[in-house]
Every structure is written in C-alpha cells, then in structure tokens.
Amino acid sequence: MIEVEGLSKKFGSTIAVDDLTFSVHPGNVTGFLGPNGAGKSTTMRAILGLVRPTAGTTAVLGKRYSELDDPARHVGTLLETFDAHPGRSGRNHLRVLALAAGIPRSRVEEVLSLVDLREAGKRRVKGYSLGMRQRLGLAAALLGDPEVLVLDEPANGLDPQGMRWLREFLRALAGEGRTILISSHVLAEVAQTVDEVVIIHRGKLVRQAAMGDVEAMAAGSTTVRSPSADQLAVLLAEGGIEAILGEDGRLSVVAPPERVGEIAAEHGIVLHELTVERASLEEIFLELTGDPGERGA
Amino acid sequence: MTRLFASELLKMRTIRTPWGFAVAAVGLGGLLAAGHIGSPPKEGRLASDYQFDLFLSAAFPAVVLALLLGILLFTNEFRHGTISRTLLVTPRRPTLVALKLMVGAAAGVGLALLAVATAAVIAVIWLGIIDVPLQIGDEADAVWRSLLAAALVGALGAAVGGVVHSQVGALVGTLVWLFVAEPIIWVLLGLVHIGGVADYLPAVTVLSILDTHGQNLSFAATAGMAVVWIAVASALAVIRTSRRDIT
C-alpha cells in the first residue's frame, strides 16, 4: 500500500506538486500518468524519501520510507535517472545492493537471468545500451523480491519484446497481491498493464479512476453514410438524438450504432456505413491534462 | 550497520579509482623511502629518529591520497548519480555520512599500510645490505602514527565530500585550503602575535600527527583536535546531506 496525503513540493518559486492525495492498493497495477513536467518523478521521489515534501505526507506499507527496516527488501524501485556507477560491472552493481540489503548472492544471478543480462553482467555498465541499462535497473528493483514496486517510466528504452515481457511480468506480480505503481507520460503505453490510473497535471490530481472507466470515456459518436441521410437526420432528431450532417454527406450521430440501426430499419432506410467513432486513449489523456498549446511547449 | 559497511567497502573495491590510489601510495611511498635511504651519508642513517622519519616520510603521500580518496568516496555518489540508489538502500542520511566516514578511514588505513609495507621491504633489504641495524621500536611508532593520521584524514576527506557535494569544488577547495588559505592564515596569525592559534588549524593539526618536528602541542592534543575538526565537518555533512533533495 502506498499513501500520499496532501503532498506539496516547491523548488524555489516553482510548485512541482500541489496538494496531491491518492493511494495505491495491493493487487493492482496503478498507472501514474501526466505529461512531462507534471510532477510524477518528484512525487515518486517524495514517496521514496529522496525529496523532502514542503507539506503533506507519504507512506509505504504504513510507514515513511526512511522508517522501513531494510527498505530494499520491501520496496523495489526504478528511477528515471540511471543510478549505477559507469565503471562498475552490472553484476557488481547488484552485488553491492544485495550485500547492503542482506540479500543472498544467488539472487543476483537470478535477477540477471530474469532480465537477460547474465552474459553482460561482467561488463562495465558504461558499455551498456539504453535498453540494457533499463533492464539492469529493473533487476535492481526486483532484487529484494519486494512487496511494493515503484517504477518511473519502466518501459523507456525497452524493445517491443521487452515491453511485452514487462507487461506480463507486472501483471503476474500484481496477481500475487503486490502493490505496483508505474509512471508514464503515454497512457496507451500502460493501458494494457494497469488496473487503475492516477492522472496528474501541473502537480495537481486530475483523476484517479479504474482503467475501465477511462476506456468508457473513450466511447464517442456514430458515423452513418446513407443515400437518405437527410431523412434519417430528421427521424433521429424526432427521436431526440442529435445528428449533424457533414459536407461529405456523412451523419455524425451522438448515439450508439445499435439505436441508429434500429431507427433506420423501422423506416426502411438503406445504410451504406455504420461506424463507431471512438476517441483514442491519447485524446482522452490530452483532454484531461490540458490544452494543446501547453503540450507543445 | 556491518552489512552496510561491507557493501560500501565492496563498492570501493569494484571500481578502478581506489586501485589507482593504491598504486600511487605504493609508488610514492617506495620512492620516498628509497630517497630517504639513498641520499644521506652512512652516519646520517645511524642518527636518532632516522628510521622513524623514514617511515613517516614514506607514509606522507598516502595520507594526502587518503584525503583525496575520502573526498571522492562521497562526491562520486553525486557525480555519477548513484546517490539515489545508495539512499534507497540506506535512507537514513546521518547513517550514510557515518558509513562514508568509516570507509574513508578504512581506505586511509589501507593506503598507509601499503606505503609503510613498501617502505619496510625497501628498508629491510637496503639497510641490511649496508649493515645499518633496524630500530623496530622507532619504526613501529612511525607506523601506527601513519595509520592513525591516514585514518583521520580519510574520514575528514569523506566529511568534506559530505559538505561539498560537487567533486571538482571539493577537491579544488581542499587543495586551495591546504596549500594557499591555511598557510596565509598561519602567516597572518604570526604577524599579529597569536601564532600559537595556528597549531589548531585543520591541516596543521592532522599533519602534526605525522610531523613531530617543531610540534607545539602534545600528541594527544593534536589527535584530539583532529577529531574535533572531523566532528565539525561531519556535523556539517549531516546537515547538508539531510537537507538536499535528490532530484
């Protein structure tokens, strides 16, 4: 369980996080979403005790992170910035962490195998590709077989195969009752992985909702093409359904396709096209997180 | 705490920089020991305190290297961004500062041991060839003074790194303090007739453990004053490190 209560963080005059409250529950993968600069990384670092909140509190497993005994055995973390010494080998990087946390050395080999870095483990980290660095970070996060995972942009640098592996792996971990928080600035990237989303913008909470509810928001209008489009528009209007006739002769109807089809059939109207227009997850995300002008900045 | 200390030692052993310092301690220590034996006439080698000075001079570069390595042990964390991961494993920052001090001291002892061991090998062989008897008592006195000085200086270096997290800033600042600021202060204090105060300055204090010539304070007072300076620097390191946001 991760709890964030009234969290605020100012850097000088810049408000990075503003009175943010949310919780992440065991057994769920929770997506922590927002555009770049929304305050996701700062919030995660505050949860992990790396950033001191200006106001509010954070708790992991009921305690402040710094109060956990052997935190690396309870909380696995992957931060956006790479945190291994470039001159140390990947295996030694994990050995250092394992020794500090009292984790057996055999576990180092297990996680290296898990992320497919066993062969590369002896190489110095500065020779690793971006994807290898990300996998080493994931290995470090999984080292203590933790109950809680906090992963900042975990899919960065992974190839499609790696992303698929990560998705399935996180789902399996959540299935074991673990608490997982993953951040991303791309909703579609995590849509298949998460059960719940926490969306923030400019440091403020925009929405915390089940992923199913967000997907429901994407359901939109129905597009109809018919040789009797004018007549169908009138009939739909009589039924209290808004229909707009476009210049291309298509009708855009604010109603499910089943209802449009039934009305057309009742009046013997021929249809050439009946298409559901769904907003993409990205469109929903962008709608929730601000205006296009800001996003381009 | 034992696990964390062992982890910090492993951290140090698994990168190349400390090994470079070890090679430098051996090379410089050996060079100074050889110079110390080779340069004076035979009567000089029989003089009182000769073998004591031989070991101290061989250990001197190791003590300076211990200071620099102590600084690097802490500032490397910030330079390479490894501080995030370190604090995730050791989130209590005063504990981290204490660990770094311990590792700095251990690294200092290691460097001094290498230097005096090199000096010992050279001294035993060379002095044996020219029939100068070994004075084990003087040598042992010099060795433990060297180890103590290196341990204190290593810890002081780590504390300085905990205060000034910028690696370049910490290294340059320390060298400027050692070779420019403190000598100027020392001269100024002499001009205003309070030269005795200079005996309490950080570099003078710590290096006086090694250099007994012209020393005004007792050994115990010197070592005690060095510990006071380390305590001051450590307190500042705890405050500075605890207040810093790791972004």
PDB file of C-alpha atoms in Angstrom, chain A residues 9 45 48-52 65-67 70-71 77 83-86 88 92 95-97 99-100 102 124, chain B residues 3-4 6-7 10-11 14-16 80-82 84-85 87-89 91-93 242-247:
ATOM      1  CA  LYS A   9       6.671  20.310  -3.123  1.00  0.00           C
ATOM      2  CA  ARG A  45      10.956  10.615  -5.136  1.00  0.00           C
ATOM      3  CA  LEU A  48      10.903   7.168  -1.578  1.00  0.00           C
ATOM      4  CA  GLY A  49      12.311   9.790   0.784  1.00  0.00           C
ATOM      5  CA  LEU A  50      14.643  11.316  -1.785  1.00  0.00           C
ATOM      6  CA  VAL A  51      12.804  14.629  -1.900  1.00  0.00           C
ATOM      7  CA  ARG A  52      11.613  16.406   1.249  1.00  0.00           C
ATOM      8  CA  TYR A  65      10.180   5.097   3.579  1.00  0.00           C
ATOM      9  CA  SER A  66      13.118   6.043   5.823  1.00  0.00           C
ATOM     10  CA  GLU A  67      11.448   4.254   8.741  1.00  0.00           C
ATOM     11  CA  ASP A  70      15.789  -2.939   5.107  1.00  0.00           C
ATOM     12  CA  PRO A  71      13.660  -0.905   2.669  1.00  0.00           C
ATOM     13  CA  THR A  77      12.422   0.995  -7.252  1.00  0.00           C
ATOM     14  CA  ASP A  83      21.898   5.148 -10.862  1.00  0.00           C
ATOM     15  CA  ALA A  84      24.753   2.692 -11.399  1.00  0.00           C
ATOM     16  CA  HIS A  85      28.425   3.720 -11.415  1.00  0.00           C
ATOM     17  CA  PRO A  86      29.606   3.557 -15.050  1.00  0.00           C
ATOM     18  CA  ARG A  88      31.311  -0.934 -12.149  1.00  0.00           C
ATOM     19  CA  ASN A  92      28.952  -5.959  -9.083  1.00  0.00           C
ATOM     20  CA  ARG A  95      26.184  -7.434  -5.525  1.00  0.00           C
ATOM     21  CA  VAL A  96      26.747  -4.117  -3.735  1.00  0.00           C
ATOM     22  CA  LEU A  97      22.987  -3.641  -3.347  1.00  0.00           C
ATOM     23  CA  LEU A  99      25.127  -7.090   0.339  1.00  0.00           C
ATOM     24  CA  ALA A 100      23.707  -3.882   1.815  1.00  0.00           C
ATOM     25  CA  GLY A 102      21.227  -8.745   3.267  1.00  0.00           C
ATOM     26  CA  ARG A 124      31.172  -2.414 -17.101  1.00  0.00           C
TER      27      ARG A 124
ATOM     28  CA  ARG B   3      26.274  -5.175   6.117  1.00  0.00           C
ATOM     29  CA  LEU B   4      26.139  -1.564   5.004  1.00  0.00           C
ATOM     30  CA  ALA B   6      30.743  -4.251   3.909  1.00  0.00           C
ATOM     31  CA  SER B   7      28.659  -3.019   0.982  1.00  0.00           C
ATOM     32  CA  LEU B  10      32.675  -3.643  -1.906  1.00  0.00           C
ATOM     33  CA  LYS B  11      31.525  -0.514  -3.698  1.00  0.00           C
ATOM     34  CA  THR B  14      34.706  -2.729  -7.589  1.00  0.00           C
ATOM     35  CA  ILE B  15      35.790   0.455  -9.343  1.00  0.00           C
ATOM     36  CA  ARG B  16      39.248   1.343 -10.604  1.00  0.00           C
ATOM     37  CA  HIS B  80      27.628   9.615 -11.132  1.00  0.00           C
ATOM     38  CA  GLY B  81      24.065   9.887  -9.796  1.00  0.00           C
ATOM     39  CA  THR B  82      24.460   6.764  -7.677  1.00  0.00           C
ATOM     40  CA  SER B  84      19.668   7.856  -5.397  1.00  0.00           C
ATOM     41  CA  ARG B  85      20.244   4.118  -5.230  1.00  0.00           C
ATOM     42  CA  LEU B  87      19.812   6.391  -0.300  1.00  0.00           C
ATOM     43  CA  LEU B  88      17.152   3.884  -1.306  1.00  0.00           C
ATOM     44  CA  VAL B  89      19.219   1.222   0.449  1.00  0.00           C
ATOM     45  CA  PRO B  91      17.654   6.097   3.615  1.00  0.00           C
ATOM     46  CA  ARG B  92      18.791   7.474   6.976  1.00  0.00           C
ATOM     47  CA  ARG B  93      21.223  10.129   5.889  1.00  0.00           C
ATOM     48  CA  SER B 242      19.962  15.654   5.060  1.00  0.00           C
ATOM     49  CA  ARG B 243      18.616  18.863   3.561  1.00  0.00           C
ATOM     50  CA  ARG B 244      19.433  18.024  -0.015  1.00  0.00           C
ATOM     51  CA  ASP B 245      16.690  16.919  -2.382  1.00  0.00           C
ATOM     52  CA  ILE B 246      17.872  14.146  -4.685  1.00  0.00           C
ATOM     53  CA  THR B 247      16.217  15.001  -7.981  1.00  0.00           C
TER      54      THR B 247
END
